[in-house]
Amino acid sequence: MQLTNIKVPAEQVSFLQAVRQGLGQQQGLFFPTSWPKLDIDSLLSMSLVERSSVILQALIGDELSASDISNMVANAFTFPAPLVEVTADVGCLELFHGPTLAFKDFGGRFMAQALAKAQAGKKTTIVTATSGDTGAAVAHAFYQQAGVQVVILFPKGKISPLQEKLFTTLGENIKTLAVAGDFDQCQALVKQVFDHKALVDKLSINSANSINISRLLAQVCYYFEAMAQVPAAQRDQVVFAVPSGNFGNLTAGLIAKALGLPIKRMVAATNANDTVPRYWRSGEWQPKTTVATLSNAMDVAAPNNWPRVEALLAQGVISRDDIEAVMVDEDDTVIGVRQLSQQGYLSEPHAAVAYKALKRSLLPGEYGIFLGTAHPAKFKEQVENILGTPIALPDVLARCAAEQGLSIDIPADFNVLQQELLKLEQV
Ligand SMILES: *Cc1c(COP(=O)(O)O)cnc(C)c1O
């Protein structure tokens, strides 16, 4: 697989190089310039792991052997992605059955496998900041992986107690730092780390952020898994609605279409952070200040995967009509959670945004699938407030809620962070 830096086309790398590097020169995203065509009918009759191995072999198989890729997929995709019927023409693709109860487990776990191959036994330190879900997915994906040390910074007291317990209770190769500050300060500290070349080299520091190509390619696979669960007669009528923040998930769906999956339309659903819906109407890219919403994992005003969507359009493998962009406000999000509950389906604000956008878009005869990106219990407080009824915690959350958090408090100070990182060298 050859990938090109979207900003600096002269910079071309292989899959494993892109995994190692993350971003290219001038912060450019790596992306392929052509796509294989796949035999869709035969793929749709396979199991999730078998099919995903074939898809990822077709994409990256020149650099890794078929058995390597099958093993990576089998190690990463250890949980199902069921399509659960809500009404006769609408289903939810539940992507939250992994260890941290959010769809980020798919990308995070495959990235961990890919990075292990890319590092080829060389020790590496992953430093990342989280405002919630990503930290947990990255921590669990790399937990107990030989040669990998993970350091996660989070704003002390500013993420939900359950989100915090999901990654601060692991210990071993997962070090967690509770920073006295907000998320922006955590991100600024991580940036300072990456600007400190000597430190980066000394500890072989890598970032496991959301623009890594390995995450995106892994996410392509569950669109095929969704389609495989749709009755054959309806497969040419499928519309997906994706709750979008950084637009990685939407990009993965568009890649699935480029590979030949017969997706009729993709609905990009945003909350009040509606840069893309406004851009789609007016042609003007004008991010505003981020606003806080109920679907907080989608509170992104400048989605950093968007250049990849533009690249797919420029390549001619998708067209403008394949995308509909819909904004769903807070009132409608609340209504969505309630309507789903009245139909016997317990959901949460992110999926509800996608559900409402889907309902606005769906035409008679079409089959709509909205993506369930997180388990409702991860947003227990919001869901209980909206529905007025208590919801139960699944075992994983109940178990870690009872454990001791192991994070170390630090001030938002680069020198203190550096000392903490250098301590890792001694272990
Ligand atoms: C990260 C996240 C999203 C947004 O996904 P993108 O790929 O960034 O668009 C939606 N829902 C949940 C629960 C998330 O954690």
Short mmCIF file of C-alpha atoms and ligand atoms in Angstrom, two decimals:
data_model
loop_
_atom_site.label_atom_id
_atom_site.label_comp_id
_atom_site.label_asym_id
_atom_site.label_seq_id
_atom_site.Cartn_x
_atom_site.Cartn_y
_atom_site.Cartn_z
CA MET A 1 0.00 0.00 0.00
CA GLN A 2 1.41 3.34 -1.00
CA LEU A 3 0.25 6.42 0.87
CA THR A 4 0.70 10.03 -0.15
CA ASN A 5 0.82 13.07 2.09
CA ILE A 6 -2.28 15.03 1.10
CA LYS A 7 -0.49 18.35 1.72
CA VAL A 8 2.92 17.42 0.34
CA PRO A 9 2.26 14.89 -2.45
CA ALA A 10 5.97 14.30 -2.99
CA GLU A 11 6.10 12.58 0.41
CA GLN A 12 5.13 8.94 -0.14
CA VAL A 13 5.30 6.22 2.48
CA SER A 14 4.36 2.60 3.00
CA PHE A 15 1.64 1.48 5.42
CA LEU A 16 4.07 0.65 8.23
CA GLN A 17 5.93 3.94 7.77
CA ALA A 18 2.63 5.82 7.97
CA VAL A 19 1.70 3.91 11.13
CA ARG A 20 5.04 4.79 12.71
CA GLN A 21 4.99 8.43 11.68
CA GLY A 22 1.31 9.26 12.19
CA LEU A 23 1.45 12.62 10.43
CA GLY A 24 3.51 13.71 7.44
CA GLN A 25 5.37 16.95 6.73
CA GLN A 26 3.42 20.16 7.41
CA GLN A 27 1.00 18.08 9.52
CA GLY A 28 -0.29 16.46 6.30
CA LEU A 29 -2.46 13.34 6.45
CA PHE A 30 -1.36 10.15 4.73
CA PHE A 31 -3.88 8.64 2.31
CA PRO A 32 -3.88 6.14 -0.58
CA THR A 33 -4.42 7.48 -4.09
CA SER A 34 -6.14 4.36 -5.46
CA TRP A 35 -8.34 1.57 -4.12
CA PRO A 36 -8.73 -2.11 -5.03
CA LYS A 37 -12.16 -3.34 -6.12
CA LEU A 38 -13.37 -6.22 -3.97
CA ASP A 39 -15.68 -9.16 -4.66
CA ILE A 40 -18.50 -7.95 -2.42
CA ASP A 41 -20.84 -10.96 -2.67
CA SER A 42 -18.22 -13.42 -1.53
CA LEU A 43 -17.08 -11.08 1.27
CA LEU A 44 -20.59 -10.71 2.66
CA SER A 45 -20.87 -14.45 3.23
CA MET A 46 -17.79 -14.55 5.52
CA SER A 47 -17.39 -14.07 9.29
CA LEU A 48 -16.23 -10.71 10.68
CA VAL A 49 -12.64 -11.83 11.27
CA GLU A 50 -12.29 -13.77 8.01
CA ARG A 51 -13.80 -10.98 5.90
CA SER A 52 -11.85 -8.20 7.65
CA SER A 53 -8.62 -10.12 7.04
CA VAL A 54 -9.40 -10.31 3.31
CA ILE A 55 -10.26 -6.59 3.14
CA LEU A 56 -7.11 -5.53 5.00
CA GLN A 57 -4.97 -7.93 2.97
CA ALA A 58 -6.28 -6.31 -0.21
CA LEU A 59 -5.31 -2.91 1.18
CA ILE A 60 -1.99 -3.54 2.95
CA GLY A 61 -1.05 -7.05 1.87
CA ASP A 62 2.06 -6.08 -0.06
CA GLU A 63 3.97 -5.29 3.11
CA LEU A 64 2.58 -7.85 5.55
CA SER A 65 1.87 -11.52 4.93
CA ALA A 66 -1.69 -12.83 4.80
CA SER A 67 -1.17 -14.79 8.00
CA ASP A 68 0.28 -11.73 9.78
CA ILE A 69 -2.78 -9.72 8.85
CA SER A 70 -5.18 -12.51 9.87
CA ASN A 71 -3.47 -12.72 13.26
CA MET A 72 -3.61 -8.96 13.74
CA VAL A 73 -7.32 -8.92 12.92
CA ALA A 74 -8.05 -11.93 15.15
CA ASN A 75 -6.23 -10.25 18.05
CA ALA A 76 -7.97 -6.90 17.49
CA PHE A 77 -11.56 -7.83 16.62
CA THR A 78 -12.43 -10.04 19.60
CA PHE A 79 -15.99 -8.77 20.01
CA PRO A 80 -19.07 -8.60 17.75
CA ALA A 81 -20.76 -5.68 15.93
CA PRO A 82 -24.43 -6.67 15.86
CA LEU A 83 -27.04 -4.86 13.76
CA VAL A 84 -29.98 -4.53 16.15
CA GLU A 85 -33.41 -3.84 14.69
CA VAL A 86 -35.17 -0.78 16.09
CA THR A 87 -38.08 -0.60 13.62
CA ALA A 88 -38.80 -2.45 10.36
CA ASP A 89 -36.64 -0.08 8.30
CA VAL A 90 -34.12 1.16 10.90
CA GLY A 91 -31.35 -0.66 12.75
CA CYS A 92 -28.50 0.33 15.06
CA LEU A 93 -25.02 -1.04 14.34
CA GLU A 94 -23.75 -1.54 17.88
CA LEU A 95 -20.01 -0.83 17.92
CA PHE A 96 -19.68 -0.73 21.70
CA HIS A 97 -19.10 -4.34 22.68
CA GLY A 98 -15.33 -4.00 23.02
CA PRO A 99 -13.32 -3.64 26.27
CA THR A 100 -13.94 0.11 26.67
CA LEU A 101 -17.52 0.13 25.39
CA ALA A 102 -17.00 2.54 22.48
CA PHE A 103 -16.32 2.09 18.75
CA LYS A 104 -12.80 3.44 19.28
CA ASP A 105 -11.84 -0.08 20.41
CA PHE A 106 -11.92 -1.25 16.76
CA GLY A 107 -9.40 1.33 15.56
CA GLY A 108 -7.37 1.42 18.77
CA ARG A 109 -6.86 -2.33 18.97
CA PHE A 110 -5.91 -2.71 15.31
CA MET A 111 -3.53 0.25 15.61
CA ALA A 112 -1.86 -1.49 18.57
CA GLN A 113 -1.30 -4.55 16.37
CA ALA A 114 -0.03 -2.45 13.46
CA LEU A 115 2.31 -0.42 15.66
CA ALA A 116 3.80 -3.61 17.10
CA LYS A 117 4.63 -4.67 13.51
CA ALA A 118 5.91 -1.22 12.58
CA GLN A 119 8.20 -1.07 15.62
CA ALA A 120 9.47 -4.61 15.02
CA GLY A 121 10.46 -5.22 18.63
CA LYS A 122 11.94 -1.78 19.19
CA LYS A 123 10.79 -0.25 22.48
CA THR A 124 8.36 2.63 22.17
CA THR A 125 6.59 5.10 24.43
CA ILE A 126 3.15 6.35 23.50
CA VAL A 127 2.21 9.74 24.93
CA THR A 128 -1.34 10.93 24.45
CA ALA A 129 -3.90 13.28 25.99
CA THR A 130 -7.53 12.32 26.38
CA SER A 131 -10.80 14.04 27.10
CA GLY A 132 -12.49 10.69 27.68
CA ASP A 133 -12.97 7.76 25.30
CA THR A 134 -9.72 7.69 23.32
CA GLY A 135 -7.53 7.30 26.40
CA ALA A 136 -9.40 4.23 27.55
CA ALA A 137 -9.33 2.60 24.11
CA VAL A 138 -5.59 3.25 23.67
CA ALA A 139 -4.77 2.08 27.22
CA HIS A 140 -6.66 -1.19 26.87
CA ALA A 141 -5.33 -1.80 23.36
CA PHE A 142 -1.69 -1.58 24.50
CA TYR A 143 -2.15 -3.06 27.99
CA GLN A 144 0.56 -5.66 28.70
CA GLN A 145 2.00 -5.33 25.17
CA ALA A 146 5.73 -6.07 25.41
CA GLY A 147 8.04 -3.17 24.60
CA VAL A 148 5.30 -0.54 24.72
CA GLN A 149 4.94 2.00 27.52
CA VAL A 150 1.80 4.17 27.45
CA VAL A 151 1.49 7.56 29.15
CA ILE A 152 -1.95 9.16 29.23
CA LEU A 153 -2.60 12.72 30.38
CA PHE A 154 -6.09 13.74 31.40
CA PRO A 155 -7.60 16.84 33.02
CA LYS A 156 -8.09 16.00 36.69
CA GLY A 157 -11.74 16.08 37.70
CA LYS A 158 -12.95 17.03 34.23
CA ILE A 159 -13.83 13.64 32.78
CA SER A 160 -16.57 11.40 34.12
CA PRO A 161 -15.54 9.18 37.07
CA LEU A 162 -16.39 6.05 35.07
CA GLN A 163 -14.37 7.17 32.05
CA GLU A 164 -11.43 7.83 34.41
CA LYS A 165 -11.64 4.44 36.14
CA LEU A 166 -11.62 2.66 32.77
CA PHE A 167 -7.97 3.51 32.19
CA THR A 168 -6.45 4.63 35.51
CA THR A 169 -6.98 1.24 37.19
CA LEU A 170 -4.90 -0.83 34.74
CA GLY A 171 -1.35 -0.15 35.97
CA GLU A 172 1.63 -2.16 34.59
CA ASN A 173 2.67 -0.50 31.29
CA ILE A 174 -0.14 2.08 31.46
CA LYS A 175 0.92 5.23 33.32
CA THR A 176 -1.78 7.84 33.88
CA LEU A 177 -1.19 11.45 34.85
CA ALA A 178 -3.97 13.58 36.32
CA VAL A 179 -3.10 17.10 35.22
CA ALA A 180 -4.26 20.10 37.24
CA GLY A 181 -5.71 21.89 34.24
CA ASP A 182 -8.10 21.45 31.33
CA PHE A 183 -7.93 19.28 28.22
CA ASP A 184 -6.32 22.03 26.15
CA GLN A 185 -3.49 22.24 28.67
CA CYS A 186 -3.02 18.45 28.45
CA GLN A 187 -2.82 18.68 24.68
CA ALA A 188 -0.38 21.58 24.94
CA LEU A 189 1.85 19.49 27.24
CA VAL A 190 1.82 16.60 24.75
CA LYS A 191 2.78 19.02 21.97
CA GLN A 192 5.70 20.25 24.10
CA VAL A 193 6.84 16.65 24.46
CA PHE A 194 6.83 16.18 20.68
CA ASP A 195 8.71 19.45 20.20
CA HIS A 196 11.47 18.19 22.51
CA LYS A 197 13.47 16.21 19.98
CA ALA A 198 16.01 14.85 22.47
CA LEU A 199 13.28 13.47 24.70
CA VAL A 200 11.38 11.99 21.74
CA ASP A 201 14.51 10.21 20.53
CA LYS A 202 15.60 9.06 23.98
CA LEU A 203 12.29 7.38 24.79
CA SER A 204 11.28 6.66 21.18
CA ILE A 205 8.03 8.54 21.68
CA ASN A 206 5.10 7.99 19.33
CA SER A 207 1.59 9.41 19.36
CA ALA A 208 -1.39 7.13 19.00
CA ASN A 209 -3.73 9.78 17.78
CA SER A 210 -6.91 9.50 15.80
CA ILE A 211 -5.47 10.39 12.42
CA ASN A 212 -3.31 7.24 12.26
CA ILE A 213 -4.20 5.44 9.01
CA SER A 214 -4.35 2.03 10.73
CA ARG A 215 -7.34 3.13 12.79
CA LEU A 216 -9.22 4.30 9.74
CA LEU A 217 -8.65 1.11 7.74
CA ALA A 218 -9.83 -1.04 10.66
CA GLN A 219 -13.05 0.95 10.83
CA VAL A 220 -13.83 0.22 7.17
CA CYS A 221 -14.45 -3.41 8.15
CA TYR A 222 -17.54 -2.90 10.28
CA TYR A 223 -19.47 -1.29 7.43
CA PHE A 224 -19.15 -4.62 5.62
CA GLU A 225 -20.22 -6.40 8.80
CA ALA A 226 -23.33 -4.22 8.93
CA MET A 227 -24.20 -4.92 5.29
CA ALA A 228 -23.74 -8.67 5.81
CA GLN A 229 -26.54 -8.52 8.39
CA VAL A 230 -28.99 -6.74 6.06
CA PRO A 231 -31.28 -9.11 4.12
CA ALA A 232 -29.90 -9.53 0.58
CA ALA A 233 -33.00 -8.00 -1.05
CA GLN A 234 -32.46 -4.69 0.79
CA ARG A 235 -28.70 -4.33 0.34
CA ASP A 236 -28.99 -1.79 -2.49
CA GLN A 237 -31.14 0.48 -0.31
CA VAL A 238 -28.86 0.99 2.67
CA VAL A 239 -28.27 4.46 4.11
CA PHE A 240 -25.78 4.89 6.98
CA ALA A 241 -25.97 7.74 9.51
CA VAL A 242 -22.73 8.44 11.36
CA PRO A 243 -22.43 10.54 14.53
CA SER A 244 -19.44 12.66 13.59
CA GLY A 245 -16.79 14.67 15.38
CA ASN A 246 -13.38 14.30 13.76
CA PHE A 247 -15.01 12.50 10.79
CA GLY A 248 -12.82 9.39 10.91
CA ASN A 249 -15.85 7.16 11.16
CA LEU A 250 -17.55 8.81 8.17
CA THR A 251 -14.35 8.62 6.13
CA ALA A 252 -14.15 4.87 6.83
CA GLY A 253 -17.69 4.41 5.48
CA LEU A 254 -16.83 6.34 2.33
CA ILE A 255 -13.75 4.13 1.85
CA ALA A 256 -16.01 1.07 2.15
CA LYS A 257 -18.09 2.53 -0.67
CA ALA A 258 -14.98 3.20 -2.73
CA LEU A 259 -14.06 -0.48 -2.31
CA GLY A 260 -17.41 -1.43 -3.84
CA LEU A 261 -19.76 -1.84 -0.87
CA PRO A 262 -23.19 -0.82 -2.27
CA ILE A 263 -23.92 2.02 0.18
CA LYS A 264 -26.70 4.22 -1.17
CA ARG A 265 -25.86 7.28 0.90
CA MET A 266 -23.88 8.37 3.97
CA VAL A 267 -25.48 10.84 6.36
CA ALA A 268 -22.89 12.85 8.29
CA ALA A 269 -24.65 13.77 11.53
CA THR A 270 -23.22 16.49 13.74
CA ASN A 271 -24.35 18.23 16.90
CA ALA A 272 -24.31 22.05 17.18
CA ASN A 273 -20.64 21.95 16.14
CA ASP A 274 -21.84 22.03 12.54
CA THR A 275 -18.85 23.16 10.48
CA VAL A 276 -19.43 20.40 7.91
CA PRO A 277 -23.22 20.83 7.41
CA ARG A 278 -22.68 24.58 6.93
CA TYR A 279 -19.78 23.95 4.55
CA TRP A 280 -21.86 21.45 2.57
CA ARG A 281 -24.59 24.07 2.07
CA SER A 282 -22.51 27.18 1.49
CA GLY A 283 -19.16 25.94 0.21
CA GLU A 284 -17.41 27.96 2.88
CA TRP A 285 -15.24 26.35 5.54
CA GLN A 286 -15.80 28.48 8.64
CA PRO A 287 -15.21 26.68 11.95
CA LYS A 288 -16.65 28.50 14.95
CA THR A 289 -15.61 28.17 18.59
CA THR A 290 -16.38 24.69 19.92
CA VAL A 291 -19.55 24.49 22.01
CA ALA A 292 -20.23 21.87 24.70
CA THR A 293 -23.11 19.49 23.95
CA LEU A 294 -24.68 16.29 25.29
CA SER A 295 -22.75 14.33 22.64
CA ASN A 296 -19.40 15.58 23.94
CA ALA A 297 -17.18 13.18 21.96
CA MET A 298 -18.43 15.04 18.88
CA ASP A 299 -17.63 18.53 20.16
CA VAL A 300 -15.15 19.25 17.39
CA ALA A 301 -15.29 22.45 15.37
CA ALA A 302 -12.37 21.72 13.02
CA PRO A 303 -12.64 18.03 12.09
CA ASN A 304 -9.15 16.89 11.16
CA ASN A 305 -10.13 13.98 8.91
CA TRP A 306 -12.05 16.18 6.49
CA PRO A 307 -9.16 16.54 3.99
CA ARG A 308 -9.45 12.76 3.46
CA VAL A 309 -13.11 13.14 2.45
CA GLU A 310 -12.07 15.84 0.00
CA ALA A 311 -9.37 13.51 -1.33
CA LEU A 312 -11.93 10.75 -2.00
CA LEU A 313 -14.09 13.27 -3.87
CA ALA A 314 -11.09 14.48 -5.88
CA GLN A 315 -10.18 10.87 -6.74
CA GLY A 316 -13.68 10.42 -8.17
CA VAL A 317 -14.33 7.25 -6.14
CA ILE A 318 -17.27 8.91 -4.36
CA SER A 319 -19.45 11.80 -5.43
CA ARG A 320 -21.00 14.74 -3.65
CA ASP A 321 -24.43 13.06 -3.71
CA ASP A 322 -23.07 10.19 -1.64
CA ILE A 323 -22.92 12.51 1.39
CA GLU A 324 -25.70 14.33 3.17
CA ALA A 325 -24.71 16.55 6.10
CA VAL A 326 -27.25 17.12 8.87
CA MET A 327 -27.03 19.09 12.13
CA VAL A 328 -29.06 17.90 15.11
CA ASP A 329 -29.47 20.36 18.00
CA GLU A 330 -29.66 19.59 21.73
CA ASP A 331 -33.48 19.51 21.93
CA ASP A 332 -33.66 17.07 19.04
CA THR A 333 -30.94 14.92 20.60
CA VAL A 334 -33.00 14.60 23.78
CA ILE A 335 -36.09 13.79 21.69
CA GLY A 336 -34.08 11.16 19.84
CA VAL A 337 -33.01 9.37 23.04
CA ARG A 338 -36.66 9.42 24.22
CA GLN A 339 -38.10 8.20 20.91
CA LEU A 340 -35.64 5.34 20.79
CA SER A 341 -36.52 4.41 24.36
CA GLN A 342 -40.24 4.46 23.51
CA GLN A 343 -39.45 2.01 20.71
CA GLY A 344 -37.82 -0.26 23.25
CA TYR A 345 -34.23 0.69 22.43
CA LEU A 346 -31.97 2.16 25.11
CA SER A 347 -29.47 4.55 23.52
CA GLU A 348 -27.33 7.60 24.34
CA PRO A 349 -26.81 11.11 22.92
CA HIS A 350 -24.20 10.33 20.20
CA ALA A 351 -26.25 7.59 18.57
CA ALA A 352 -29.40 9.69 19.03
CA VAL A 353 -27.87 12.48 16.91
CA ALA A 354 -27.32 9.96 14.13
CA TYR A 355 -30.80 8.50 14.56
CA LYS A 356 -32.50 11.90 14.23
CA ALA A 357 -30.39 12.79 11.19
CA LEU A 358 -31.25 9.44 9.63
CA LYS A 359 -34.98 9.92 10.18
CA ARG A 360 -34.82 13.27 8.39
CA SER A 361 -33.01 11.73 5.44
CA LEU A 362 -34.61 8.30 4.99
CA LEU A 363 -36.99 7.80 2.04
CA PRO A 364 -39.69 5.12 1.71
CA GLY A 365 -38.17 1.81 0.63
CA GLU A 366 -34.74 2.60 2.05
CA TYR A 367 -33.12 0.78 4.97
CA GLY A 368 -31.41 3.03 7.52
CA ILE A 369 -28.54 2.11 9.82
CA PHE A 370 -27.31 4.51 12.49
CA LEU A 371 -24.05 3.77 14.27
CA GLY A 372 -24.13 3.13 18.01
CA THR A 373 -20.71 4.51 18.93
CA ALA A 374 -20.86 4.13 22.73
CA HIS A 375 -22.63 2.00 25.31
CA PRO A 376 -25.46 3.97 26.99
CA ALA A 377 -23.93 3.27 30.43
CA LYS A 378 -20.85 5.31 29.44
CA PHE A 379 -23.16 8.32 29.47
CA LYS A 380 -25.13 7.17 32.48
CA GLU A 381 -25.78 10.63 33.98
CA GLN A 382 -27.06 12.20 30.73
CA VAL A 383 -29.21 9.21 29.82
CA GLU A 384 -30.72 8.98 33.30
CA ASN A 385 -31.47 12.71 33.23
CA ILE A 386 -33.17 12.44 29.85
CA LEU A 387 -35.21 9.31 30.57
CA GLY A 388 -35.76 9.80 34.28
CA THR A 389 -35.00 6.15 35.00
CA PRO A 390 -31.85 4.54 36.40
CA ILE A 391 -29.75 2.43 34.01
CA ALA A 392 -27.61 -0.52 35.03
CA LEU A 393 -23.82 -0.68 34.68
CA PRO A 394 -22.40 -3.51 32.57
CA ASP A 395 -19.92 -5.79 34.37
CA VAL A 396 -16.73 -4.16 33.02
CA LEU A 397 -17.78 -0.74 34.27
CA ALA A 398 -19.06 -2.02 37.62
CA ARG A 399 -15.80 -3.90 38.16
CA CYS A 400 -13.42 -1.05 37.41
CA ALA A 401 -15.62 1.43 39.30
CA ALA A 402 -14.81 -0.59 42.43
CA GLU A 403 -11.04 -0.57 41.81
CA GLN A 404 -8.41 1.89 42.95
CA GLY A 405 -7.32 4.55 40.45
CA LEU A 406 -3.51 4.61 40.05
CA SER A 407 -2.99 8.00 38.43
CA ILE A 408 -0.31 10.42 39.60
CA ASP A 409 -1.26 14.08 40.12
CA ILE A 410 0.93 16.58 38.30
CA PRO A 411 0.69 20.33 37.73
CA ALA A 412 0.33 21.55 34.14
CA ASP A 413 4.09 21.99 33.97
CA PHE A 414 6.33 20.56 31.27
CA ASN A 415 9.34 20.09 33.59
CA VAL A 416 7.35 17.88 35.93
CA LEU A 417 5.98 15.89 32.99
CA GLN A 418 9.50 15.43 31.65
CA GLN A 419 10.67 14.07 35.02
CA GLU A 420 7.80 11.59 35.02
CA LEU A 421 8.68 10.46 31.50
CA LEU A 422 12.36 10.04 32.34
CA LYS A 423 11.45 7.78 35.27
CA LEU A 424 10.16 5.32 32.68
CA GLU A 425 13.66 4.82 31.38
CA GLN A 426 14.66 3.11 34.59
CA VAL A 427 12.01 0.40 34.40
C1 LIG B 1 -15.07 9.67 18.94
C2 LIG B 1 -16.55 9.51 19.03
C3 LIG B 1 -17.42 9.96 17.99
C4 LIG B 1 -16.92 10.74 16.79
O1 LIG B 1 -16.24 9.93 15.86
P1 LIG B 1 -15.31 10.59 14.73
O2 LIG B 1 -14.69 9.46 14.02
O3 LIG B 1 -14.33 11.45 15.45
O4 LIG B 1 -16.21 11.41 13.84
C5 LIG B 1 -18.77 9.69 18.09
N1 LIG B 1 -19.27 9.05 19.18
C6 LIG B 1 -18.48 8.63 20.19
C7 LIG B 1 -19.11 7.95 21.36
C8 LIG B 1 -17.10 8.84 20.16
O5 LIG B 1 -16.32 8.43 21.19
#
